[in-house]
């Protein structure tokens, strides 16, 4: 069909127009209707897609393709839990449907269940090795887990499926860079540039390679080439700015962002990068707030910019403004768990434990396995006299999900302390200190406070005194400083 030709050529508008005409002329042709639904979903015309797809399901409630389309629509609507249920029903009808496994993986990823998402994507490529979207999803998982061997495997599959695309070569190049196999990385990067010289992808990865090698001038040139070929490439601008920041030239990083914005004034991502640099590297709170606000105005779905906007407002001492920002953001992004988590942390800073718990609970309704929300809710429950057994379960979930987090170790230890299991508590507080040191994090007075209290409960006064004194050295104005001083006075006497 002509519509299929347009779709294969990448002209989605013409494909939709052709299938719209076909559907009008042949309204009972089921395959035409299904193909039209898929194109409407890709174009984001969800209401039209939903209405047509519901017609298919009304005629046959077990139509697997239509169930998969419904799942896709639910994902795009932000209803990941409903999508997962729909797609699981589709797989009951057709367990070997690779496309259904792929979209189910997307739903689980949105629910914060990366392990299940990865499993579904592996099922998708097992059943449909040609499903490049699933290979890309696995590559993204490998990047998030910093599993470079897995990234190389996924990238190689993308190259096999799309040898004329630069993405697979660029991703495999990234896997080699991270393992210091620079010659192999250079070969793949050169191939990425050769197959798509007008794409920014190869130049960005070339810049990444030169940056790792501390060849800053060559890195700058490569990133700039990426921007020259694609003035909207946020990866190229991000790399260029990172290159300047690595050379301790924040003014040049800011200037690069402003220059890119001058060429692409409607880029939400560019304003996001500018605001981030102004906040982190220039400590220009007002400038950062203005840039991030502009980023959010240009794209109300840019959750990164909205999250950072709230963080800037909180850093300026405007916790109420930050909370208001997150509340407004949730109207446009009701299924973004991070807004609830950060809002909960702001309520914590105001000692409003009930509001904090409510925020964390809402985050967990969206992502039941969100480790940060689990950790924070467990701590808030203990601090406000909540159910310690429920807090223990939450803290254990957080510890499993964030094994390298000193805060997760401390929270679990604090729950054990409340339950009177001081030995387990001490082990976890010590682990929190070790992890903080490993992560090169600033010393946390709370870890020492908790450990000092646990040592006191186990009749180890010298160790208790050592850690309690450390609390006041780290922060003389610590929130529980008066309690620390009282305990020290009792220990000394």
XYZ file of C-alpha atoms in Angstrom:
493
model
C 0.000 0.000 0.000
C 1.072 3.578 -0.666
C 0.683 4.379 3.033
C 3.229 1.669 3.867
C 5.649 3.188 1.368
C 5.344 6.624 2.967
C 5.805 5.119 6.435
C 8.917 3.206 5.351
C 10.252 6.448 3.852
C 9.746 8.207 7.181
C 6.953 10.498 5.960
C 4.449 9.934 8.766
C 2.107 12.734 7.710
C 1.623 11.353 4.196
C 1.241 7.821 5.573
C -1.508 9.006 7.926
C -3.257 10.932 5.150
C -3.164 7.867 2.886
C -4.481 5.501 5.558
C -7.113 8.049 6.619
C -8.402 8.065 3.064
C -8.263 4.259 2.853
C -10.183 3.899 6.110
C -12.827 6.347 4.923
C -13.282 4.353 1.712
C -13.028 0.919 3.406
C -14.317 1.376 6.975
C -14.806 -2.378 7.474
C -11.286 -3.364 6.466
C -9.860 -4.493 9.813
C -6.178 -4.380 8.818
C -6.504 -0.876 7.342
C -8.144 0.258 10.586
C -5.374 -1.307 12.708
C -2.591 0.195 10.609
C -4.286 3.570 10.830
C -4.518 3.235 14.638
C -0.790 2.513 14.885
C 0.071 5.569 12.784
C -2.221 7.791 14.853
C -0.496 6.584 18.030
C 2.917 7.386 16.579
C 1.674 10.863 15.660
C 0.261 11.417 19.135
C -3.354 11.685 17.966
C -4.440 9.507 20.860
C -8.150 10.326 21.034
C -8.671 9.306 17.395
C -6.553 6.199 17.868
C -8.447 5.255 21.021
C -11.863 5.585 19.391
C -10.931 3.466 16.385
C -9.169 0.867 18.516
C -12.155 0.597 20.840
C -14.259 -0.258 17.773
C -11.927 -3.193 17.077
C -12.059 -4.403 20.684
C -15.833 -4.023 20.812
C -16.039 -6.515 17.955
C -13.393 -8.823 19.481
C -12.279 -8.157 23.070
C -9.378 -10.609 22.694
C -7.836 -9.098 19.560
C -4.144 -9.185 20.503
C -3.030 -6.384 18.191
C -5.775 -4.098 19.447
C -4.877 -4.901 23.071
C -1.257 -3.996 22.327
C -2.422 -0.709 20.795
C -4.563 -0.020 23.864
C -1.510 -0.650 26.028
C 0.529 1.811 23.951
C -2.195 4.454 24.285
C -2.381 3.915 28.055
C 1.391 4.317 28.343
C 1.268 7.584 26.416
C -1.636 8.733 28.576
C 0.551 8.134 31.633
C -1.449 5.143 32.879
C 1.428 2.668 33.132
C -0.282 0.342 35.608
C -3.354 0.000 33.370
C -1.065 -0.517 30.381
C 0.781 -3.336 32.135
C -2.522 -5.089 32.887
C -3.725 -4.673 29.293
C -0.463 -5.955 27.809
C -0.348 -8.914 30.180
C -3.838 -9.821 28.938
C -2.581 -9.581 25.363
C 0.250 -11.975 26.223
C -2.195 -14.457 27.719
C -3.709 -14.669 24.239
C -0.365 -14.698 22.440
C 2.612 -15.448 24.757
C 5.074 -15.212 21.869
C 4.128 -11.701 20.790
C 7.450 -9.842 20.851
C 5.861 -6.424 20.354
C 3.614 -6.949 23.383
C 6.652 -7.918 25.490
C 8.446 -4.763 24.325
C 5.607 -2.423 25.290
C 5.072 -4.266 28.572
C 8.728 -3.527 29.303
C 8.047 0.175 28.749
C 5.140 0.042 31.199
C 7.240 -1.668 33.870
C 10.050 0.833 33.340
C 7.608 3.678 33.968
C 6.479 1.885 37.121
C 10.072 1.862 38.354
C 10.501 -1.905 37.946
C 13.667 -1.951 35.833
C 14.346 -5.633 36.479
C 10.971 -6.682 35.090
C 11.291 -4.185 32.215
C 14.642 -5.647 31.206
C 13.205 -9.162 31.382
C 10.365 -8.198 29.034
C 12.751 -6.567 26.580
C 14.914 -9.689 26.582
C 11.814 -11.737 25.804
C 11.016 -9.302 22.989
C 14.401 -9.699 21.273
C 14.347 -13.471 21.810
C 11.033 -13.672 19.988
C 11.699 -10.850 17.533
C 15.463 -10.411 17.007
C 14.640 -7.778 14.372
C 12.852 -5.529 16.893
C 15.383 -2.711 17.002
C 13.353 -0.683 19.511
C 13.794 -3.471 22.059
C 17.533 -3.612 21.347
C 17.708 0.156 21.952
C 15.832 -0.297 25.233
C 18.345 -2.930 26.336
C 21.178 -0.586 25.383
C 19.597 2.123 27.556
C 19.332 -0.331 30.464
C 22.994 -1.243 30.059
C 23.937 2.444 30.180
C 21.874 2.982 33.328
C 23.475 -0.049 34.987
C 26.912 0.863 33.617
C 27.156 -2.650 32.139
C 29.443 -1.981 29.207
C 29.615 -5.593 28.011
C 25.812 -5.650 27.745
C 25.891 -2.285 25.985
C 28.344 -3.657 23.436
C 26.076 -6.658 22.759
C 22.965 -4.536 22.308
C 24.809 -1.999 20.154
C 26.170 -4.775 17.923
C 22.617 -6.024 17.367
C 21.500 -2.495 16.454
C 24.367 -2.299 13.942
C 23.310 -5.628 12.430
C 19.731 -4.404 12.075
C 20.530 -0.842 10.971
C 24.044 -0.750 9.486
C 23.363 2.609 7.819
C 22.426 4.279 11.130
C 25.104 5.939 13.298
C 23.456 5.073 16.626
C 24.687 1.493 17.004
C 28.285 2.455 16.235
C 28.106 5.431 18.618
C 26.697 3.267 21.426
C 29.298 0.557 20.903
C 31.941 3.267 20.844
C 30.673 4.436 24.241
C 31.038 0.903 25.608
C 34.659 0.816 24.450
C 35.432 4.290 25.847
C 34.174 3.266 29.261
C 36.439 0.193 29.195
C 39.422 2.237 27.979
C 39.522 0.344 24.661
C 40.215 3.555 22.825
C 41.358 2.128 19.478
C 38.159 0.108 19.110
C 36.143 3.148 20.158
C 37.850 5.280 17.504
C 37.011 2.725 14.790
C 33.306 2.675 15.664
C 33.177 6.457 15.968
C 34.731 6.865 12.547
C 32.147 4.431 11.151
C 29.317 6.410 12.797
C 30.554 9.571 11.084
C 31.088 7.823 7.765
C 27.586 6.328 7.544
C 25.853 9.551 8.656
C 28.146 12.587 8.247
C 25.218 14.985 8.773
C 24.274 13.443 12.127
C 25.635 14.753 15.422
C 25.876 11.247 16.927
C 29.366 10.357 15.691
C 30.828 13.776 16.492
C 29.400 13.684 20.015
C 31.006 10.324 20.679
C 34.277 11.599 19.176
C 34.102 14.486 21.622
C 33.490 12.043 24.469
C 36.547 10.050 23.467
C 38.779 13.125 23.278
C 37.403 14.401 26.600
C 38.280 11.143 28.372
C 41.769 11.390 26.857
C 41.943 15.006 28.132
C 42.499 16.252 24.600
C 40.305 19.227 25.333
C 40.847 21.253 22.175
C 40.010 18.289 19.955
C 36.979 17.479 22.142
C 35.757 21.055 21.784
C 36.137 20.864 18.016
C 34.220 17.571 17.804
C 31.315 18.776 19.945
C 31.121 21.988 17.939
C 30.991 19.957 14.731
C 28.080 18.056 16.230
C 26.252 21.323 16.902
C 27.105 22.623 13.434
C 25.524 19.542 11.866
C 22.548 19.531 14.237
C 21.927 22.876 15.972
C 19.312 21.160 18.184
C 21.598 18.440 19.547
C 21.427 18.612 23.337
C 24.070 15.867 23.544
C 26.517 17.999 21.561
C 25.876 21.075 23.690
C 26.066 19.065 26.899
C 29.415 17.628 25.812
C 30.767 21.041 24.834
C 29.755 22.469 28.203
C 31.218 19.493 30.097
C 34.462 20.040 28.205
C 34.650 23.651 29.413
C 33.700 22.694 32.953
C 36.420 20.028 33.018
C 38.871 22.857 32.234
C 37.306 24.982 35.015
C 35.896 27.449 32.505
C 32.263 27.844 33.630
C 31.901 31.213 31.877
C 32.655 29.543 28.541
C 30.142 26.793 29.314
C 27.456 29.393 29.966
C 28.460 31.298 26.835
C 28.199 28.086 24.766
C 24.679 27.500 26.080
C 23.639 31.061 25.271
C 25.126 30.786 21.761
C 23.208 27.555 21.143
C 19.999 29.147 22.441
C 20.475 32.075 20.055
C 20.357 29.577 17.164
C 17.616 27.385 18.655
C 15.581 29.697 20.899
C 12.771 27.180 21.397
C 14.940 24.395 22.795
C 13.757 23.425 26.263
C 16.785 21.149 26.637
C 19.212 24.034 26.003
C 17.625 26.228 28.676
C 17.749 23.211 31.001
C 21.499 22.880 30.414
C 22.008 26.607 30.917
C 20.049 26.604 34.176
C 21.980 23.588 35.442
C 25.336 25.255 34.780
C 24.245 28.519 36.380
C 23.027 26.645 39.457
C 25.843 24.123 39.921
C 28.847 26.009 38.612
C 28.099 29.709 38.889
C 25.832 29.665 41.962
C 23.683 32.176 40.085
C 20.368 31.252 41.659
C 18.280 33.926 39.952
C 19.748 33.205 36.527
C 19.292 29.462 37.041
C 15.689 29.926 38.117
C 14.909 32.067 35.065
C 16.524 29.585 32.651
C 14.828 26.549 34.168
C 11.481 28.323 34.246
C 11.889 29.120 30.536
C 12.804 25.483 29.856
C 9.620 24.331 31.590
C 7.523 26.905 29.706
C 8.851 25.606 26.388
C 8.128 22.000 27.335
C 5.783 21.351 30.244
C 6.779 17.673 30.067
C 10.456 18.415 30.742
C 10.437 16.906 34.217
C 14.195 17.365 34.605
C 13.879 21.140 34.287
C 10.891 21.215 36.632
C 12.674 19.112 39.246
C 15.725 21.363 39.108
C 13.576 24.500 39.245
C 12.177 23.325 42.560
C 15.677 22.488 43.802
C 16.900 25.993 42.930
C 13.942 27.543 44.745
C 14.629 25.372 47.791
C 18.319 26.349 47.710
C 17.220 29.999 47.740
C 15.338 29.245 50.956
C 11.926 29.231 49.294
C 10.684 25.770 50.250
C 7.067 26.877 49.848
C 7.775 28.120 46.299
C 9.460 24.794 45.482
C 6.485 22.845 46.821
C 4.144 25.035 44.750
C 6.286 24.361 41.652
C 6.018 20.605 42.148
C 2.288 20.795 42.799
C 1.768 22.719 39.548
C 4.072 20.325 37.695
C 2.019 17.355 38.833
C -1.015 18.741 37.011
C 0.813 18.256 33.698
C 2.866 15.242 34.823
C 0.600 13.383 37.270
C 2.592 10.163 37.014
C 6.053 11.604 37.719
C 6.988 10.001 41.045
C 10.075 12.199 41.475
C 7.913 15.276 42.061
C 6.256 13.584 45.021
C 9.602 12.390 46.403
C 11.170 15.851 46.294
C 8.001 17.417 47.653
C 8.158 14.952 50.543
C 11.751 15.950 51.260
C 10.706 19.598 51.366
C 7.918 18.805 53.827
C 10.505 16.901 55.885
C 12.675 20.021 56.006
C 9.654 21.812 57.470
C 9.147 18.944 59.972
C 5.722 18.317 58.446
C 5.905 14.545 58.723
C 2.286 13.866 57.787
C 2.556 15.763 54.493
C 5.936 14.136 53.861
C 4.494 10.649 54.363
C 1.530 11.474 52.145
C 3.884 12.587 49.351
C 6.060 9.461 49.577
C 2.982 7.224 49.604
C 1.731 8.866 46.407
C 5.136 8.297 44.809
C 4.889 4.610 45.722
C 1.392 4.395 44.251
C 2.986 5.376 40.937
C 6.196 3.337 41.355
C 5.678 0.650 44.029
C 9.370 -0.300 44.021
C 10.803 3.227 44.029
C 13.718 2.783 46.462
C 14.126 6.463 47.340
C 10.429 6.894 48.159
C 10.557 3.654 50.185
C 13.611 4.861 52.085
C 12.181 8.281 52.844
C 8.780 6.960 53.858
C 10.406 4.458 56.231
C 12.419 7.240 57.872
C 9.409 9.568 58.092
C 7.321 6.817 59.694
C 9.950 6.167 62.366
C 10.383 9.870 63.054
C 6.642 10.354 63.482
C 5.870 7.246 65.529
C 4.518 5.148 62.681
C 4.337 1.369 62.324
C 7.907 0.129 62.752
C 7.243 -3.211 61.041
C 5.925 -1.465 57.922
C 8.905 0.889 58.082
C 11.227 -2.128 58.254
C 9.733 -3.629 55.085
C 10.076 -0.294 53.270
C 13.660 0.205 54.458
C 14.593 -3.298 53.298
C 13.101 -2.544 49.864
C 15.150 0.654 49.721
C 18.347 -1.153 50.730
C 17.854 -3.754 48.004
C 17.178 -1.062 45.426
C 20.040 1.224 46.511
C 22.771 -1.084 47.863
C 25.435 1.628 47.475
C 23.430 4.340 49.221
C 24.667 5.361 52.670
C 21.260 6.873 53.396
C 19.505 3.563 52.727
C 21.909 1.776 55.096
C 21.366 4.444 57.748
C 17.569 4.293 57.447
C 17.484 0.516 57.799
C 19.832 0.784 60.767
C 17.593 3.425 62.351
C 14.563 1.146 62.006
C 16.464 -1.700 63.668
C 17.435 0.728 66.427
C 13.762 1.511 67.019
C 13.040 -2.214 67.205
C 15.791 -2.670 69.810
C 18.088 -4.697 67.528
C 21.134 -2.578 68.324
C 23.736 -4.996 66.911
C 22.128 -4.943 63.448
C 21.730 -1.186 63.764
C 25.430 -0.684 64.541
C 26.459 -2.844 61.582
C 24.322 -0.753 59.234
C 25.431 2.618 60.655
C 29.052 1.533 60.172
C 28.178 0.476 56.622
C 26.604 3.904 56.010
C 29.861 5.605 57.049
C 31.911 3.269 54.830
C 29.655 3.885 51.825
C 29.747 7.647 52.353
C 33.539 7.516 52.440
C 33.615 5.289 49.355
C 31.314 7.692 47.523
C 33.457 10.627 48.674
C 30.372 12.214 50.214
C 30.683 14.923 52.893
C 30.549 13.572 56.423
C 26.947 13.266 57.608
C 26.304 14.223 61.222
C 23.178 12.047 61.360
C 25.133 8.846 60.681
C 27.437 9.607 63.616
C 24.488 10.608 65.802
C 22.698 7.341 65.162
C 25.845 5.277 65.663
C 26.683 7.112 68.883
C 23.191 6.419 70.238
C 23.466 2.726 69.311
C 26.828 2.428 71.053
C 25.312 4.077 74.108
C 22.515 1.500 74.172
C 25.059 -1.341 74.004
C 27.167 0.014 76.904
C 30.097 1.162 74.776
C 30.498 4.678 76.208
C 33.901 5.478 74.670
C 32.663 4.749 71.159
C 29.390 6.522 71.865
C 31.251 9.642 73.010
C 33.585 9.532 69.978
C 30.725 9.615 67.471
C 28.578 12.081 69.368
C 31.499 14.508 69.582
C 31.951 14.075 65.835
C 28.349 15.214 65.304
C 29.113 18.627 66.791
C 32.418 18.901 64.923
C 30.640 18.348 61.625
C 27.735 20.658 62.423
C 27.679 22.655 65.684
C 24.109 23.694 64.816
C 22.855 20.170 64.145
C 19.080 19.872 64.616
C 19.505 17.537 67.615
C 22.558 19.346 69.007
C 20.948 19.881 72.415
C 20.186 16.163 72.757
C 23.765 15.351 71.723
C 25.151 17.727 74.364
C 22.968 16.163 77.066
C 24.106 12.656 76.129
C 27.750 13.740 76.141
C 27.332 15.318 79.545
C 25.866 12.086 80.904
C 28.601 9.981 79.315
C 31.367 12.186 80.734
C 29.912 11.989 84.216
